[in-house]
Amino acid sequence: MGRKKEIVMSGIRPTGYLHLGNYFGAVRNYVRMQEEYDCFFMVADLHSLTTHPDTKELQDNVRRVLAENIACGLDPDKVALYCQSHVRETAELYLFLNMLAYKGELEKTTTFKDKARLQPDNINAGLLTYPVLQAADILLHRASFVPVGKDQEQHLEMSRNFAKRFNHRYGEIFPEPVAFNFGDDLVKVPSLDGAGKMSKSENQLATLYLSDSDELIRKKVMKAKTDSGPTEPNTPKPDYIENIFSLMQLVSTAEVIQKFESDYDNAQVRYGDLKKQLAEDMVRFIAPIREKAESIRHDDVYLKEVMEKGAAKANASANGTMASVRQLMGLNYY
Ligand code: ADP
C-alpha cells in the first residue's frame, strides 16, 4: 500500500466571476497540489448565503465557478470537486462547533467587521459564524493544509482554535489546519486602483476577472492609477506603482520585469508603455482560461457528472469523520 497522502481542503464562494486574486491566492495552488495530496475543493454555496440571500442566480454561479476551476487546470478525476450543500454533515459539524465558538471572538473577526459595515441591515448570525462554517468544511475532511490567500489567515487561526477545543474536550480527532501557499508568503493580489485587494463583488472596474474580454482587460489596465513618474534615480515606489509591478510579477517574463524595474530606478520609466505591456501579458494569460471556461460552463451533462462524482467522494470522507465525532461526543445511543 502507498503512503497515506496528506489532506487538503479549500473553497471559493459562488458570488461572482473568479478574478486574478482567486487564481493566484487559491486556484493556482489547488492545481499544483492535486498531484501530491488528497484534495477536497468545493464551491461554497452555503457561505454565499451570508451575503447573497437571493438564490436566483446561484445555480448558474455554481456552474460557472466549477467551469472556471476546471479551465484553470483542476482535474475532477484527481480531486473531489464538489458543491458544499451536497455534504449535509457540514451542517451537523457546524452546529457542534458553534457550541465551542465564543461570541466575543467571532465579533472581533476582521472579515465580520468589514462585512457588517457593508450590509448594516443584514448582520445575520450566519455572517457572525462564517469562520465556524469554514472550520466545519475543513475539519470534516480532517485536512492539514488549506490553500488560501492572505485575507484568510485569521479564519485559519480560528479553525485551529476550534479543532484544539474539540480535541481537548472530546478527544483527539482533528489535525490543526494551516494556510498553505507554494511560495513563502500568502498572496494578496492588489486591486488596480491601489485601494485594497481584487475581489468578486467590490471594486469591479479595478479587478481583473478570468472572464474579461481582451478589450476590457486592456481598458482596465490602462486606467490603473499612475503619476508623472520619478524625477530622481532610486526613488521609492508609491503604493499604486508598487501594485502595478506586483501584477507584472504574476504574468510577465523576468526580462520584461527587469527592463521596467531598471527604467524605474533610472527615472526613465514610461508608464504608458509599462501598462501596455502589462495589458498584453494579462490578455495572454487570461484569454485561454476564459475560452475554456466558456465552453465547459454550458455543458450541463458534464457538470452534473462532476458534481455527483465530487459529492460521492466528499460524502464518503465526511461520513467517516462524523461517525467518529458522534462517538467521541457520546451521541451514539445504540
Ligand atoms: P472573494 O473575496 O473574491 O469573494 P472568496 O472569499 O470566495 O473571494 O475567496 C476565495 C479564495 O480566493 C480564498 O482563498 C481567498 O483567500 C482568495 N482571494 C480572494 N481575493 C484575493 C486576492 N485579492 N488576493 C489573493 N487571494 C485572494
XYZ file of N, CA and C in Angstrom, residues 54-173:
360
model
N -30.359 36.132 -2.029
C -31.165 35.882 -3.216
C -30.520 34.742 -4.018
N -31.268 33.658 -4.231
C -30.662 32.470 -4.851
C -31.013 32.305 -6.341
N -31.589 33.351 -6.927
C -31.995 33.241 -8.344
C -30.817 32.866 -9.260
N -29.663 33.455 -8.993
C -28.523 33.214 -9.892
C -27.537 32.173 -9.356
N -27.902 31.590 -8.203
C -26.943 30.723 -7.521
C -26.485 29.534 -8.384
N -27.456 28.823 -8.979
C -27.090 27.612 -9.735
C -26.156 27.953 -10.895
N -26.476 29.043 -11.548
C -25.646 29.476 -12.661
C -24.234 29.813 -12.184
N -24.176 30.511 -11.049
C -22.872 30.893 -10.495
C -22.060 29.681 -10.060
N -22.729 28.690 -9.472
C -22.020 27.483 -9.037
C -21.408 26.795 -10.260
N -22.207 26.673 -11.334
C -21.684 26.022 -12.552
C -20.492 26.790 -13.117
N -20.583 28.119 -13.043
C -19.505 28.917 -13.603
C -18.217 28.754 -12.795
N -18.341 28.754 -11.461
C -17.132 28.586 -10.646
C -16.516 27.206 -10.889
N -17.365 26.191 -11.024
C -16.832 24.849 -11.327
C -16.090 24.878 -12.661
N -16.739 25.475 -13.671
C -16.130 25.522 -15.006
C -14.818 26.292 -14.965
N -14.785 27.384 -14.214
C -13.557 28.191 -14.166
C -12.423 27.438 -13.475
N -12.763 26.693 -12.417
C -11.736 25.888 -11.751
C -11.164 24.834 -12.697
N -12.052 24.190 -13.438
C -11.598 23.148 -14.368
C -10.765 23.786 -15.486
N -11.216 24.949 -15.959
C -10.471 25.644 -17.015
C -9.067 26.037 -16.548
N -8.913 26.281 -15.248
C -7.586 26.643 -14.710
C -6.685 25.421 -14.553
N -7.231 24.234 -14.770
C -6.383 23.042 -14.717
C -6.746 22.031 -13.640
N -7.813 22.274 -12.891
C -8.206 21.319 -11.861
C -8.860 20.113 -12.538
N -8.474 18.906 -12.111
C -8.970 17.698 -12.757
C -9.940 16.977 -11.808
N -11.237 16.961 -12.156
C -12.239 16.354 -11.268
C -12.013 14.857 -11.033
N -11.161 14.223 -11.838
C -10.857 12.816 -11.570
C -9.753 12.664 -10.525
N -8.952 13.716 -10.359
C -7.857 13.638 -9.377
C -8.277 14.131 -8.010
N -9.220 15.082 -7.964
C -9.622 15.679 -6.681
C -11.111 15.452 -6.456
N -11.575 15.735 -5.233
C -13.021 15.806 -5.005
C -13.408 17.254 -5.253
N -14.089 17.517 -6.365
C -14.547 18.876 -6.684
C -16.063 18.857 -6.500
N -16.556 19.557 -5.479
C -17.960 19.374 -5.102
C -18.602 20.675 -4.660
N -19.896 20.555 -4.418
C -20.679 21.699 -4.001
C -20.960 21.526 -2.492
N -20.703 22.573 -1.723
C -20.779 22.488 -0.260
C -22.116 21.919 0.232
N -23.229 22.351 -0.374
C -24.535 21.931 0.136
C -24.845 20.467 -0.152
N -24.018 19.816 -0.961
C -24.224 18.384 -1.202
C -23.682 17.529 -0.066
N -23.026 18.160 0.890
C -22.479 17.408 2.022
C -23.234 17.849 3.278
N -24.298 17.102 3.605
C -25.202 17.528 4.695
C -24.511 17.516 6.058
N -23.516 16.661 6.217
C -22.808 16.598 7.507
C -22.151 17.922 7.856
N -21.947 18.765 6.863
C -21.363 20.087 7.127
C -22.209 20.816 8.167
N -23.529 20.751 7.999
C -24.424 21.470 8.903
C -24.343 20.895 10.320
N -24.169 19.576 10.410
C -24.103 18.951 11.733
C -22.821 19.356 12.472
N -21.696 19.307 11.763
C -20.438 19.675 12.428
C -20.432 21.170 12.769
N -21.006 21.958 11.895
C -21.129 23.410 12.132
C -21.875 23.645 13.449
N -22.943 22.891 13.662
C -23.720 23.040 14.901
C -22.862 22.677 16.129
N -22.150 21.561 16.048
C -21.320 21.161 17.194
C -20.243 22.208 17.473
N -19.608 22.698 16.399
C -18.516 23.664 16.593
C -19.042 24.993 17.113
N -20.275 25.326 16.760
C -20.859 26.577 17.267
C -20.911 26.607 18.794
N -21.020 25.416 19.397
C -21.057 25.352 20.868
C -19.676 25.626 21.469
N -18.651 25.590 20.625
C -17.280 25.806 21.103
C -16.721 27.148 20.644
N -17.581 27.958 20.009
C -17.126 29.252 19.481
C -17.736 30.356 20.331
N -16.936 31.340 20.695
C -17.430 32.383 21.588
C -17.838 33.633 20.826
N -18.900 34.234 21.293
C -19.431 35.441 20.654
C -18.346 36.516 20.526
N -17.579 36.698 21.589
C -16.555 37.754 21.602
C -15.540 37.582 20.486
N -15.032 36.355 20.323
C -14.001 36.140 19.296
C -14.590 36.277 17.888
N -15.854 35.883 17.736
C -16.484 35.997 16.411
C -16.690 37.465 16.059
N -17.102 38.236 17.045
C -17.351 39.666 16.795
C -16.075 40.431 16.470
N -14.944 39.908 16.935
C -13.668 40.605 16.709
C -13.062 40.309 15.334
N -13.603 39.305 14.627
C -13.025 38.898 13.344
C -13.071 40.049 12.331
N -11.935 40.287 11.672
C -11.861 41.415 10.728
C -12.891 41.309 9.608
N -13.014 40.109 9.018
C -13.953 39.969 7.893
C -15.390 40.225 8.345
N -15.717 39.811 9.578
C -17.074 40.076 10.084
C -17.303 41.578 10.202
N -16.327 42.260 10.778
C -16.493 43.714 10.959
C -16.625 44.411 9.607
N -15.799 43.990 8.626
C -15.872 44.601 7.285
C -17.233 44.361 6.644
N -17.689 43.106 6.708
C -18.950 42.778 6.037
C -20.141 43.414 6.751
N -20.066 43.479 8.069
C -21.167 44.098 8.823
C -21.293 45.570 8.429
N -20.156 46.193 8.182
C -20.162 47.595 7.771
C -20.816 47.730 6.384
N -20.566 46.751 5.517
C -21.106 46.812 4.151
C -22.598 46.489 4.075
N -23.095 45.705 5.029
C -24.521 45.351 4.977
C -25.175 45.542 6.346
N -25.259 46.800 6.801
C -25.748 47.072 8.161
C -27.178 46.572 8.410
N -27.955 46.362 7.339
C -29.326 45.895 7.536
C -29.441 44.381 7.555
N -28.333 43.702 7.369
C -28.408 42.230 7.342
C -27.205 41.605 8.053
N -27.019 41.985 9.313
C -25.922 41.394 10.091
C -26.471 40.120 10.724
N -26.559 39.077 9.908
C -27.196 37.833 10.352
C -26.219 36.943 11.119
N -26.782 35.946 11.827
C -25.942 35.063 12.654
C -24.994 34.242 11.782
N -25.402 33.969 10.531
C -24.527 33.226 9.620
C -23.270 34.009 9.292
N -23.415 35.319 9.192
C -22.260 36.175 8.916
C -21.301 36.146 10.117
N -21.890 36.203 11.307
C -21.075 36.162 12.534
C -20.337 34.826 12.661
N -21.009 33.743 12.290
C -20.422 32.408 12.484
C -19.775 31.868 11.194
N -19.532 32.748 10.241
C -18.865 32.358 8.978
C -17.595 31.526 9.238
N -16.716 31.963 10.172
C -15.497 31.171 10.391
C -15.781 29.788 10.990
N -16.932 29.635 11.647
C -17.275 28.322 12.213
C -17.670 27.368 11.077
N -18.462 27.889 10.142
C -18.851 27.067 8.984
C -17.608 26.685 8.185
N -16.708 27.622 8.058
C -15.464 27.333 7.330
C -14.653 26.253 8.057
N -14.598 26.338 9.375
C -13.874 25.316 10.146
C -14.546 23.957 9.942
N -15.884 23.940 9.899
C -16.599 22.675 9.683
C -16.204 22.063 8.332
N -16.145 22.887 7.287
C -15.760 22.387 5.955
C -14.389 21.717 5.985
N -13.474 22.346 6.705
C -12.084 21.864 6.717
C -11.950 20.620 7.609
N -12.529 20.724 8.811
C -12.345 19.642 9.790
C -13.103 18.379 9.377
N -14.191 18.564 8.632
C -14.974 17.431 8.137
C -14.105 16.425 7.388
N -13.070 16.922 6.731
C -12.181 16.013 5.983
C -10.861 15.805 6.716
N -10.777 16.300 7.925
C -9.551 16.220 8.727
C -8.338 16.699 7.912
N -8.542 17.849 7.247
C -7.491 18.386 6.387
C -6.369 19.028 7.211
N -5.143 18.938 6.678
C -3.985 19.568 7.328
C -3.613 20.871 6.647
N -3.836 20.960 5.313
C -3.417 22.146 4.566
C -4.598 22.807 3.882
N -4.606 24.141 3.933
C -5.695 24.899 3.326
C -5.099 25.991 2.433
N -5.084 25.761 1.103
C -4.547 26.796 0.216
C -5.511 27.974 0.114
N -5.089 29.124 0.622
C -5.925 30.336 0.623
C -5.042 31.566 0.473
N -5.676 32.695 0.170
C -4.963 33.965 0.117
C -4.788 34.552 1.505
N -4.063 35.653 1.546
C -3.695 36.268 2.815
C -4.908 36.708 3.641
N -5.993 37.098 2.946
C -7.178 37.570 3.666
C -7.789 36.501 4.565
N -7.374 35.234 4.410
C -7.997 34.152 5.175
C -7.174 33.701 6.378
N -6.056 34.378 6.619
C -5.149 33.945 7.690
C -5.854 33.845 9.052
N -6.640 34.878 9.354
C -7.295 34.918 10.664
C -8.334 33.795 10.795
N -9.064 33.524 9.706
C -10.044 32.437 9.755
C -9.375 31.095 10.048
N -8.204 30.907 9.454
C -7.497 29.644 9.667
C -7.061 29.492 11.120
N -6.670 30.594 11.708
C -6.285 30.550 13.114
C -7.501 30.147 13.962
N -8.658 30.639 13.568
C -9.873 30.275 14.303
C -10.196 28.793 14.117
N -9.999 28.290 12.888
C -10.222 26.853 12.658
C -9.332 26.021 13.581
N -8.079 26.462 13.730
C -7.170 25.715 14.620
C -7.674 25.761 16.051
N -8.170 26.917 16.462
C -8.688 27.022 17.834
C -9.886 26.103 18.052
N -10.809 26.067 17.076
C -11.983 25.202 17.247
C -11.553 23.725 17.275
N -10.595 23.381 16.423
C -10.100 21.990 16.397
C -9.491 21.634 17.754
N -8.657 22.550 18.266
C -7.999 22.295 19.559
C -9.030 22.115 20.664
N -10.037 23.002 20.675
C -11.060 22.918 21.728
C -11.823 21.603 21.647
N -12.152 21.201 20.418
C -12.888 19.940 20.276
C -12.025 18.782 20.770
N -10.772 18.752 20.293
C -9.865 17.658 20.670
C -9.696 17.581 22.179
N -9.592 18.744 22.802
C -9.351 18.815 24.226
C -10.586 18.327 25.000
N -11.757 18.737 24.536
C -12.976 18.404 25.273
C -13.444 16.975 25.039
N -13.376 16.525 23.773
C -13.999 15.233 23.452
C -13.010 14.140 23.048
N -11.788 14.512 22.716
C -10.808 13.502 22.300
C -10.179 13.881 20.977
N -8.917 13.462 20.814
C -8.137 13.827 19.610
C -8.767 13.274 18.344
N -9.141 14.150 17.456
C -9.609 13.679 16.150
C -9.153 14.587 15.009
